[in-house]
């Protein structure tokens, strides 16, 4: 799980570390692991739905796809460069090119079993588990918080 304002103790800090590196441009790029990133907003929405009828036992939560650290970093760098180009009024055609990172990790992480979560959500009348916030949107929010 990631939180645009900073994950603190709630999740991994790879996004914040990479943003710090982009802003300060010192040393080598931070290295992370493949993750099924999920936005805090999707998790909060899920918890809200389950408050009246909480499931028992362990419930795993994760995003739709596993993002390699390289793909997440490339996406973050592309978005950051667009923001900086807009901020400095140096936007070029290069900044507008469609960017599709390779999201399949070279070392696949085992996806958590989401069937208990999916079933719990269906039991309260929801369609099931399907996070709505795209990683690109969440990364833009992370950049906005970093640059505040």
N, C-alpha and C. Protein backbone atom coordinates (compact mmCIF):
# COMPACT_ATOMS: atom_id res chain seq x y z
N UNK A 1 0.85 -1.17 0.00
CA UNK A 1 0.00 0.00 0.00
C UNK A 1 0.90 1.24 0.00
N UNK A 2 0.46 2.24 -0.72
CA UNK A 2 1.19 3.50 -0.69
C UNK A 2 0.24 4.64 -0.39
N UNK A 3 0.79 5.65 0.27
CA UNK A 3 0.03 6.83 0.66
C UNK A 3 0.75 8.03 0.06
N UNK A 4 0.08 8.82 -0.79
CA UNK A 4 0.75 9.93 -1.45
C UNK A 4 1.47 10.89 -0.51
N UNK A 5 0.94 11.11 0.68
CA UNK A 5 1.58 12.04 1.61
C UNK A 5 2.73 11.40 2.38
N UNK A 6 2.99 10.13 2.14
CA UNK A 6 4.07 9.41 2.81
C UNK A 6 3.53 8.19 3.52
N UNK A 7 4.14 7.05 3.31
CA UNK A 7 3.61 5.80 3.85
C UNK A 7 3.89 5.60 5.32
N UNK A 8 4.90 6.27 5.86
CA UNK A 8 5.20 6.10 7.28
C UNK A 8 5.40 4.63 7.60
N UNK A 9 4.73 4.15 8.64
CA UNK A 9 4.83 2.74 9.03
C UNK A 9 3.78 1.87 8.34
N UNK A 10 2.98 2.46 7.45
CA UNK A 10 1.88 1.73 6.83
C UNK A 10 2.26 0.99 5.56
N UNK A 11 3.39 1.29 5.01
CA UNK A 11 3.75 0.63 3.77
C UNK A 11 5.20 0.87 3.43
N UNK A 12 5.65 0.29 2.32
CA UNK A 12 7.04 0.46 1.90
C UNK A 12 7.32 1.90 1.48
N UNK A 13 8.57 2.28 1.57
CA UNK A 13 8.92 3.68 1.29
C UNK A 13 9.64 3.87 -0.04
N UNK A 14 9.60 2.89 -0.93
CA UNK A 14 10.32 3.01 -2.20
C UNK A 14 9.92 4.24 -3.00
N UNK A 15 8.64 4.55 -3.04
CA UNK A 15 8.19 5.70 -3.83
C UNK A 15 8.76 6.99 -3.25
N UNK A 16 8.66 7.16 -1.93
CA UNK A 16 9.21 8.37 -1.31
C UNK A 16 10.72 8.46 -1.50
N UNK A 17 11.42 7.32 -1.36
CA UNK A 17 12.87 7.31 -1.54
C UNK A 17 13.25 7.70 -2.96
N UNK A 18 12.51 7.17 -3.92
CA UNK A 18 12.82 7.49 -5.32
C UNK A 18 12.52 8.96 -5.61
N UNK A 19 11.44 9.48 -5.06
CA UNK A 19 11.14 10.90 -5.25
C UNK A 19 12.21 11.78 -4.61
N UNK A 20 12.66 11.41 -3.42
CA UNK A 20 13.75 12.16 -2.78
C UNK A 20 14.98 12.17 -3.68
N UNK A 21 15.27 11.01 -4.27
CA UNK A 21 16.42 10.90 -5.17
C UNK A 21 16.23 11.78 -6.40
N UNK A 22 15.02 11.81 -6.96
CA UNK A 22 14.75 12.65 -8.13
C UNK A 22 14.91 14.14 -7.80
N UNK A 23 14.44 14.53 -6.64
CA UNK A 23 14.51 15.94 -6.24
C UNK A 23 15.95 16.35 -5.93
N UNK A 24 16.67 15.50 -5.23
CA UNK A 24 18.03 15.85 -4.79
C UNK A 24 19.12 15.41 -5.75
N UNK A 25 18.82 14.46 -6.63
CA UNK A 25 19.77 13.97 -7.65
C UNK A 25 21.16 13.68 -7.11
N UNK A 26 21.22 13.00 -5.99
CA UNK A 26 22.53 12.65 -5.45
C UNK A 26 22.62 11.15 -5.22
N UNK A 27 23.78 10.59 -5.54
CA UNK A 27 23.99 9.16 -5.34
C UNK A 27 23.29 8.33 -6.40
N UNK A 28 23.21 7.05 -6.12
CA UNK A 28 22.58 6.12 -7.05
C UNK A 28 21.08 6.04 -6.78
N UNK A 29 20.37 5.66 -7.82
CA UNK A 29 18.93 5.49 -7.72
C UNK A 29 18.61 4.41 -6.68
N UNK A 30 17.62 4.64 -5.82
CA UNK A 30 17.25 3.61 -4.84
C UNK A 30 16.73 2.36 -5.55
N UNK A 31 16.89 1.23 -4.89
CA UNK A 31 16.45 -0.04 -5.46
C UNK A 31 15.36 -0.62 -4.57
N UNK A 32 14.29 -1.10 -5.20
CA UNK A 32 13.20 -1.72 -4.47
C UNK A 32 12.91 -3.11 -5.02
N UNK A 33 11.79 -3.64 -4.65
CA UNK A 33 11.38 -4.98 -5.08
C UNK A 33 10.06 -4.88 -5.84
N UNK A 34 9.73 -5.91 -6.62
CA UNK A 34 8.41 -5.90 -7.29
C UNK A 34 7.30 -5.87 -6.25
N UNK A 35 6.26 -5.08 -6.54
CA UNK A 35 5.14 -4.95 -5.60
C UNK A 35 3.81 -4.83 -6.34
N UNK A 36 2.77 -5.28 -5.67
CA UNK A 36 1.39 -5.09 -6.13
C UNK A 36 0.88 -3.81 -5.46
N UNK A 37 1.29 -2.66 -5.96
CA UNK A 37 0.95 -1.38 -5.34
C UNK A 37 -0.56 -1.17 -5.32
N UNK A 38 -1.06 -0.70 -4.17
CA UNK A 38 -2.47 -0.34 -4.04
C UNK A 38 -2.54 0.99 -3.29
N UNK A 39 -3.38 1.87 -3.76
CA UNK A 39 -3.52 3.22 -3.20
C UNK A 39 -4.31 3.16 -1.90
N UNK A 40 -3.96 4.01 -0.96
CA UNK A 40 -4.65 4.09 0.33
C UNK A 40 -6.15 4.34 0.15
N UNK A 41 -6.52 5.12 -0.86
CA UNK A 41 -7.94 5.42 -1.09
C UNK A 41 -8.73 4.14 -1.37
N UNK A 42 -8.16 3.23 -2.15
CA UNK A 42 -8.84 1.96 -2.42
C UNK A 42 -8.96 1.13 -1.14
N UNK A 43 -7.93 1.15 -0.32
CA UNK A 43 -7.96 0.39 0.94
C UNK A 43 -8.99 0.99 1.89
N UNK A 44 -9.03 2.31 2.00
CA UNK A 44 -10.01 2.97 2.88
C UNK A 44 -11.43 2.67 2.40
N UNK A 45 -11.66 2.74 1.10
CA UNK A 45 -12.98 2.41 0.56
C UNK A 45 -13.38 0.98 0.92
N UNK A 46 -12.43 0.06 0.81
CA UNK A 46 -12.70 -1.34 1.13
C UNK A 46 -13.03 -1.50 2.61
N UNK A 47 -12.24 -0.89 3.48
CA UNK A 47 -12.47 -1.00 4.93
C UNK A 47 -13.83 -0.41 5.29
N UNK A 48 -14.18 0.71 4.68
CA UNK A 48 -15.47 1.36 4.94
C UNK A 48 -16.62 0.42 4.59
N UNK A 49 -16.50 -0.26 3.48
CA UNK A 49 -17.56 -1.19 3.07
C UNK A 49 -17.69 -2.36 4.05
N UNK A 50 -16.58 -2.76 4.66
CA UNK A 50 -16.59 -3.95 5.52
C UNK A 50 -16.81 -3.64 7.00
N UNK A 51 -16.96 -2.37 7.37
CA UNK A 51 -17.09 -2.01 8.79
C UNK A 51 -18.30 -2.65 9.47
N UNK A 52 -19.42 -2.71 8.79
CA UNK A 52 -20.63 -3.25 9.42
C UNK A 52 -20.64 -4.77 9.47
N UNK A 53 -19.86 -5.41 8.63
CA UNK A 53 -19.82 -6.86 8.58
C UNK A 53 -18.37 -7.31 8.35
N UNK A 54 -17.51 -7.08 9.36
CA UNK A 54 -16.09 -7.38 9.14
C UNK A 54 -15.84 -8.88 8.99
N UNK A 55 -14.98 -9.24 8.07
CA UNK A 55 -14.65 -10.66 7.89
C UNK A 55 -13.76 -11.13 9.04
N UNK A 56 -13.71 -12.42 9.24
CA UNK A 56 -12.83 -12.98 10.27
C UNK A 56 -11.58 -13.53 9.59
N UNK A 57 -10.53 -13.62 10.36
CA UNK A 57 -9.29 -14.17 9.83
C UNK A 57 -8.48 -13.13 9.07
N UNK A 58 -7.47 -13.62 8.42
CA UNK A 58 -6.56 -12.74 7.68
C UNK A 58 -7.16 -12.38 6.32
N UNK A 59 -7.08 -11.10 6.00
CA UNK A 59 -7.54 -10.61 4.70
C UNK A 59 -6.37 -9.87 4.04
N UNK A 60 -5.89 -10.42 2.94
CA UNK A 60 -4.82 -9.78 2.19
C UNK A 60 -5.41 -8.78 1.20
N UNK A 61 -4.66 -7.72 0.95
CA UNK A 61 -5.06 -6.67 0.01
C UNK A 61 -3.87 -6.37 -0.88
N UNK A 62 -4.12 -6.19 -2.16
CA UNK A 62 -3.04 -5.77 -3.05
C UNK A 62 -3.63 -5.16 -4.31
N UNK A 63 -2.78 -4.53 -5.09
CA UNK A 63 -3.19 -3.94 -6.36
C UNK A 63 -3.39 -5.00 -7.43
N UNK A 64 -3.81 -4.55 -8.61
CA UNK A 64 -4.12 -5.46 -9.70
C UNK A 64 -2.92 -6.17 -10.28
N UNK A 65 -1.83 -5.43 -10.45
CA UNK A 65 -0.66 -5.97 -11.16
C UNK A 65 0.59 -5.82 -10.32
N UNK A 66 1.53 -6.69 -10.59
CA UNK A 66 2.83 -6.57 -9.95
C UNK A 66 3.70 -5.65 -10.80
N UNK A 67 4.20 -4.61 -10.17
CA UNK A 67 5.09 -3.65 -10.83
C UNK A 67 6.51 -3.94 -10.39
N UNK A 68 7.41 -4.15 -11.35
CA UNK A 68 8.82 -4.27 -11.00
C UNK A 68 9.28 -2.91 -10.50
N UNK A 69 10.36 -2.91 -9.74
CA UNK A 69 10.89 -1.64 -9.27
C UNK A 69 11.33 -0.78 -10.45
N UNK A 70 11.87 -1.43 -11.48
CA UNK A 70 12.31 -0.70 -12.66
C UNK A 70 11.14 -0.01 -13.36
N UNK A 71 10.01 -0.72 -13.49
CA UNK A 71 8.84 -0.14 -14.16
C UNK A 71 8.24 0.99 -13.34
N UNK A 72 8.13 0.78 -12.02
CA UNK A 72 7.59 1.85 -11.16
C UNK A 72 8.50 3.07 -11.21
N UNK A 73 9.81 2.83 -11.16
CA UNK A 73 10.77 3.94 -11.19
C UNK A 73 10.71 4.68 -12.52
N UNK A 74 10.60 3.94 -13.63
CA UNK A 74 10.51 4.57 -14.95
C UNK A 74 9.25 5.42 -15.06
N UNK A 75 8.15 4.91 -14.55
CA UNK A 75 6.88 5.65 -14.56
C UNK A 75 7.01 6.93 -13.73
N UNK A 76 7.56 6.80 -12.55
CA UNK A 76 7.74 7.94 -11.66
C UNK A 76 8.67 8.99 -12.28
N UNK A 77 9.76 8.53 -12.88
CA UNK A 77 10.70 9.45 -13.51
C UNK A 77 10.07 10.19 -14.69
N UNK A 78 9.27 9.48 -15.49
CA UNK A 78 8.60 10.11 -16.62
C UNK A 78 7.62 11.18 -16.13
N UNK A 79 6.82 10.85 -15.13
CA UNK A 79 5.86 11.81 -14.60
C UNK A 79 6.57 13.01 -13.96
N UNK A 80 7.63 12.74 -13.23
CA UNK A 80 8.39 13.81 -12.59
C UNK A 80 8.99 14.75 -13.64
N UNK A 81 9.52 14.18 -14.73
CA UNK A 81 10.10 15.03 -15.77
C UNK A 81 9.03 15.89 -16.44
N UNK A 82 7.83 15.35 -16.59
CA UNK A 82 6.73 16.14 -17.16
C UNK A 82 6.35 17.30 -16.23
N UNK A 83 6.27 17.00 -14.96
CA UNK A 83 5.92 18.04 -13.98
C UNK A 83 6.97 19.14 -13.98
N UNK A 84 8.24 18.75 -13.95
CA UNK A 84 9.32 19.74 -13.94
C UNK A 84 9.34 20.55 -15.23
N UNK A 85 9.08 19.90 -16.38
CA UNK A 85 9.05 20.63 -17.66
C UNK A 85 7.91 21.64 -17.66
N UNK A 86 6.77 21.26 -17.13
CA UNK A 86 5.64 22.19 -17.06
C UNK A 86 5.95 23.33 -16.09
N UNK A 87 6.55 22.99 -14.97
CA UNK A 87 6.90 24.00 -13.97
C UNK A 87 7.89 25.02 -14.53
N UNK A 88 8.84 24.56 -15.35
CA UNK A 88 9.88 25.44 -15.89
C UNK A 88 9.51 26.00 -17.27
N UNK A 89 8.29 25.65 -17.72
CA UNK A 89 7.79 26.09 -19.03
C UNK A 89 8.74 25.70 -20.16
N UNK A 90 9.22 24.45 -20.08
CA UNK A 90 10.12 23.92 -21.12
C UNK A 90 9.54 22.66 -21.75
N UNK A 91 8.22 22.58 -21.77
CA UNK A 91 7.55 21.40 -22.29
C UNK A 91 7.93 21.20 -23.75
N UNK A 92 8.28 19.97 -24.12
CA UNK A 92 8.66 19.62 -25.48
C UNK A 92 7.79 18.45 -25.95
N UNK A 93 7.86 18.16 -27.24
CA UNK A 93 7.13 17.03 -27.79
C UNK A 93 7.51 15.74 -27.07
N UNK A 94 8.76 15.63 -26.70
CA UNK A 94 9.26 14.46 -25.97
C UNK A 94 8.45 14.21 -24.68
N UNK A 95 8.04 15.28 -24.02
CA UNK A 95 7.28 15.15 -22.78
C UNK A 95 5.88 14.61 -23.00
N UNK A 96 5.39 14.67 -24.23
CA UNK A 96 4.02 14.24 -24.52
C UNK A 96 3.94 12.84 -25.12
N UNK A 97 5.08 12.23 -25.38
CA UNK A 97 5.06 10.89 -25.97
C UNK A 97 4.37 9.91 -25.03
N UNK A 98 3.64 8.99 -25.64
CA UNK A 98 2.96 7.97 -24.85
C UNK A 98 4.02 7.07 -24.24
N UNK A 99 3.89 6.85 -22.95
CA UNK A 99 4.88 6.06 -22.22
C UNK A 99 4.17 4.86 -21.61
N UNK A 100 4.57 3.68 -22.01
CA UNK A 100 4.00 2.45 -21.47
C UNK A 100 5.12 1.61 -20.88
N UNK A 101 5.31 1.66 -19.58
CA UNK A 101 6.39 0.87 -18.98
C UNK A 101 6.07 -0.62 -19.02
N UNK A 102 7.12 -1.41 -19.05
CA UNK A 102 6.95 -2.86 -18.96
C UNK A 102 6.65 -3.17 -17.49
N UNK A 103 5.44 -3.64 -17.23
CA UNK A 103 5.05 -3.81 -15.83
C UNK A 103 5.27 -5.22 -15.30
N UNK A 104 5.60 -6.16 -16.16
CA UNK A 104 5.84 -7.52 -15.68
C UNK A 104 7.23 -7.61 -15.08
N UNK A 105 7.33 -8.00 -13.82
CA UNK A 105 8.65 -8.09 -13.21
C UNK A 105 9.43 -9.28 -13.77
N UNK A 106 10.74 -9.18 -13.75
CA UNK A 106 11.56 -10.30 -14.21
C UNK A 106 11.50 -11.44 -13.20
N UNK A 107 11.34 -11.11 -11.94
CA UNK A 107 11.16 -12.12 -10.90
C UNK A 107 9.75 -11.92 -10.36
N UNK A 108 8.87 -12.86 -10.69
CA UNK A 108 7.46 -12.70 -10.31
C UNK A 108 7.28 -12.87 -8.80
N UNK A 109 6.55 -11.95 -8.22
CA UNK A 109 6.16 -12.06 -6.82
C UNK A 109 4.85 -12.84 -6.76
N UNK A 110 4.71 -13.68 -5.76
CA UNK A 110 3.48 -14.44 -5.62
C UNK A 110 2.37 -13.48 -5.20
N UNK A 111 1.28 -13.52 -5.94
CA UNK A 111 0.15 -12.65 -5.62
C UNK A 111 -0.59 -13.22 -4.41
N UNK A 112 -0.93 -12.37 -3.46
CA UNK A 112 -1.71 -12.85 -2.31
C UNK A 112 -3.06 -13.41 -2.76
N UNK A 113 -3.61 -14.30 -1.95
CA UNK A 113 -4.93 -14.86 -2.24
C UNK A 113 -5.98 -13.81 -1.88
N UNK A 114 -6.63 -13.28 -2.91
CA UNK A 114 -7.62 -12.22 -2.69
C UNK A 114 -9.04 -12.76 -2.61
N UNK A 115 -9.22 -14.07 -2.70
CA UNK A 115 -10.58 -14.61 -2.68
C UNK A 115 -11.32 -14.32 -1.36
N UNK A 116 -10.68 -14.37 -0.17
CA UNK A 116 -11.43 -13.99 1.05
C UNK A 116 -11.89 -12.54 1.01
N UNK A 117 -11.05 -11.64 0.53
CA UNK A 117 -11.42 -10.23 0.42
C UNK A 117 -12.55 -10.05 -0.59
N UNK A 118 -12.41 -10.68 -1.73
CA UNK A 118 -13.42 -10.58 -2.78
C UNK A 118 -14.78 -11.08 -2.26
N UNK A 119 -14.76 -12.23 -1.59
CA UNK A 119 -16.00 -12.81 -1.05
C UNK A 119 -16.60 -11.92 0.04
N UNK A 120 -15.75 -11.37 0.91
CA UNK A 120 -16.24 -10.49 1.98
C UNK A 120 -16.92 -9.26 1.39
N UNK A 121 -16.35 -8.70 0.34
CA UNK A 121 -16.95 -7.53 -0.30
C UNK A 121 -18.26 -7.89 -0.99
N UNK A 122 -18.31 -9.05 -1.62
CA UNK A 122 -19.56 -9.49 -2.24
C UNK A 122 -20.64 -9.73 -1.20
N UNK A 123 -20.25 -10.21 -0.02
CA UNK A 123 -21.21 -10.48 1.05
C UNK A 123 -21.89 -9.20 1.55
N UNK A 124 -21.23 -8.05 1.39
CA UNK A 124 -21.84 -6.79 1.83
C UNK A 124 -22.46 -6.03 0.65
N UNK A 125 -22.60 -6.70 -0.48
CA UNK A 125 -23.28 -6.09 -1.62
C UNK A 125 -22.39 -5.40 -2.63
N UNK A 126 -21.09 -5.43 -2.43
CA UNK A 126 -20.17 -4.82 -3.40
C UNK A 126 -19.90 -5.82 -4.53
N UNK A 127 -19.35 -5.33 -5.60
CA UNK A 127 -19.04 -6.18 -6.75
C UNK A 127 -17.91 -7.15 -6.42
N UNK A 128 -17.06 -6.78 -5.52
CA UNK A 128 -15.87 -7.56 -5.18
C UNK A 128 -14.68 -6.62 -5.16
N UNK A 129 -13.49 -7.19 -5.10
CA UNK A 129 -12.29 -6.36 -5.01
C UNK A 129 -11.79 -5.98 -6.39
N UNK A 130 -11.78 -4.72 -6.66
CA UNK A 130 -11.13 -4.19 -7.86
C UNK A 130 -10.74 -2.74 -7.58
N UNK A 131 -9.45 -2.54 -7.25
CA UNK A 131 -8.99 -1.19 -6.95
C UNK A 131 -9.20 -0.25 -8.12
N UNK A 132 -9.56 0.99 -7.84
CA UNK A 132 -9.92 1.95 -8.88
C UNK A 132 -8.84 2.97 -9.21
N UNK A 133 -7.93 3.24 -8.28
CA UNK A 133 -6.94 4.30 -8.51
C UNK A 133 -5.75 3.74 -9.29
N UNK A 134 -5.56 4.20 -10.54
CA UNK A 134 -4.40 3.74 -11.31
C UNK A 134 -3.10 4.20 -10.66
N UNK A 135 -2.06 3.39 -10.78
CA UNK A 135 -0.78 3.76 -10.17
C UNK A 135 -0.29 5.10 -10.70
N UNK A 136 -0.50 5.38 -11.98
CA UNK A 136 -0.03 6.65 -12.56
C UNK A 136 -0.67 7.84 -11.83
N UNK A 137 -1.95 7.75 -11.53
CA UNK A 137 -2.64 8.83 -10.81
C UNK A 137 -2.07 8.96 -9.40
N UNK A 138 -1.90 7.84 -8.73
CA UNK A 138 -1.33 7.87 -7.39
C UNK A 138 0.08 8.42 -7.35
N UNK A 139 0.88 8.07 -8.35
CA UNK A 139 2.25 8.60 -8.41
C UNK A 139 2.23 10.11 -8.61
N UNK A 140 1.29 10.60 -9.41
CA UNK A 140 1.17 12.05 -9.59
C UNK A 140 0.82 12.72 -8.25
N UNK A 141 -0.03 12.08 -7.46
CA UNK A 141 -0.35 12.62 -6.14
C UNK A 141 0.89 12.62 -5.24
N UNK A 142 1.69 11.56 -5.33
CA UNK A 142 2.93 11.49 -4.55
C UNK A 142 3.86 12.63 -4.93
N UNK A 143 3.98 12.89 -6.24
CA UNK A 143 4.83 13.98 -6.71
C UNK A 143 4.31 15.31 -6.18
N UNK A 144 3.00 15.51 -6.24
CA UNK A 144 2.40 16.76 -5.77
C UNK A 144 2.72 16.98 -4.29
N UNK A 145 2.59 15.94 -3.47
CA UNK A 145 2.91 16.09 -2.05
C UNK A 145 4.39 16.37 -1.84
N UNK A 146 5.24 15.70 -2.62
CA UNK A 146 6.68 15.90 -2.48
C UNK A 146 7.09 17.33 -2.81
N UNK A 147 6.44 17.91 -3.81
CA UNK A 147 6.82 19.24 -4.28
C UNK A 147 6.10 20.37 -3.57
N UNK A 148 5.20 20.05 -2.63
CA UNK A 148 4.48 21.10 -1.89
C UNK A 148 5.40 21.99 -1.11
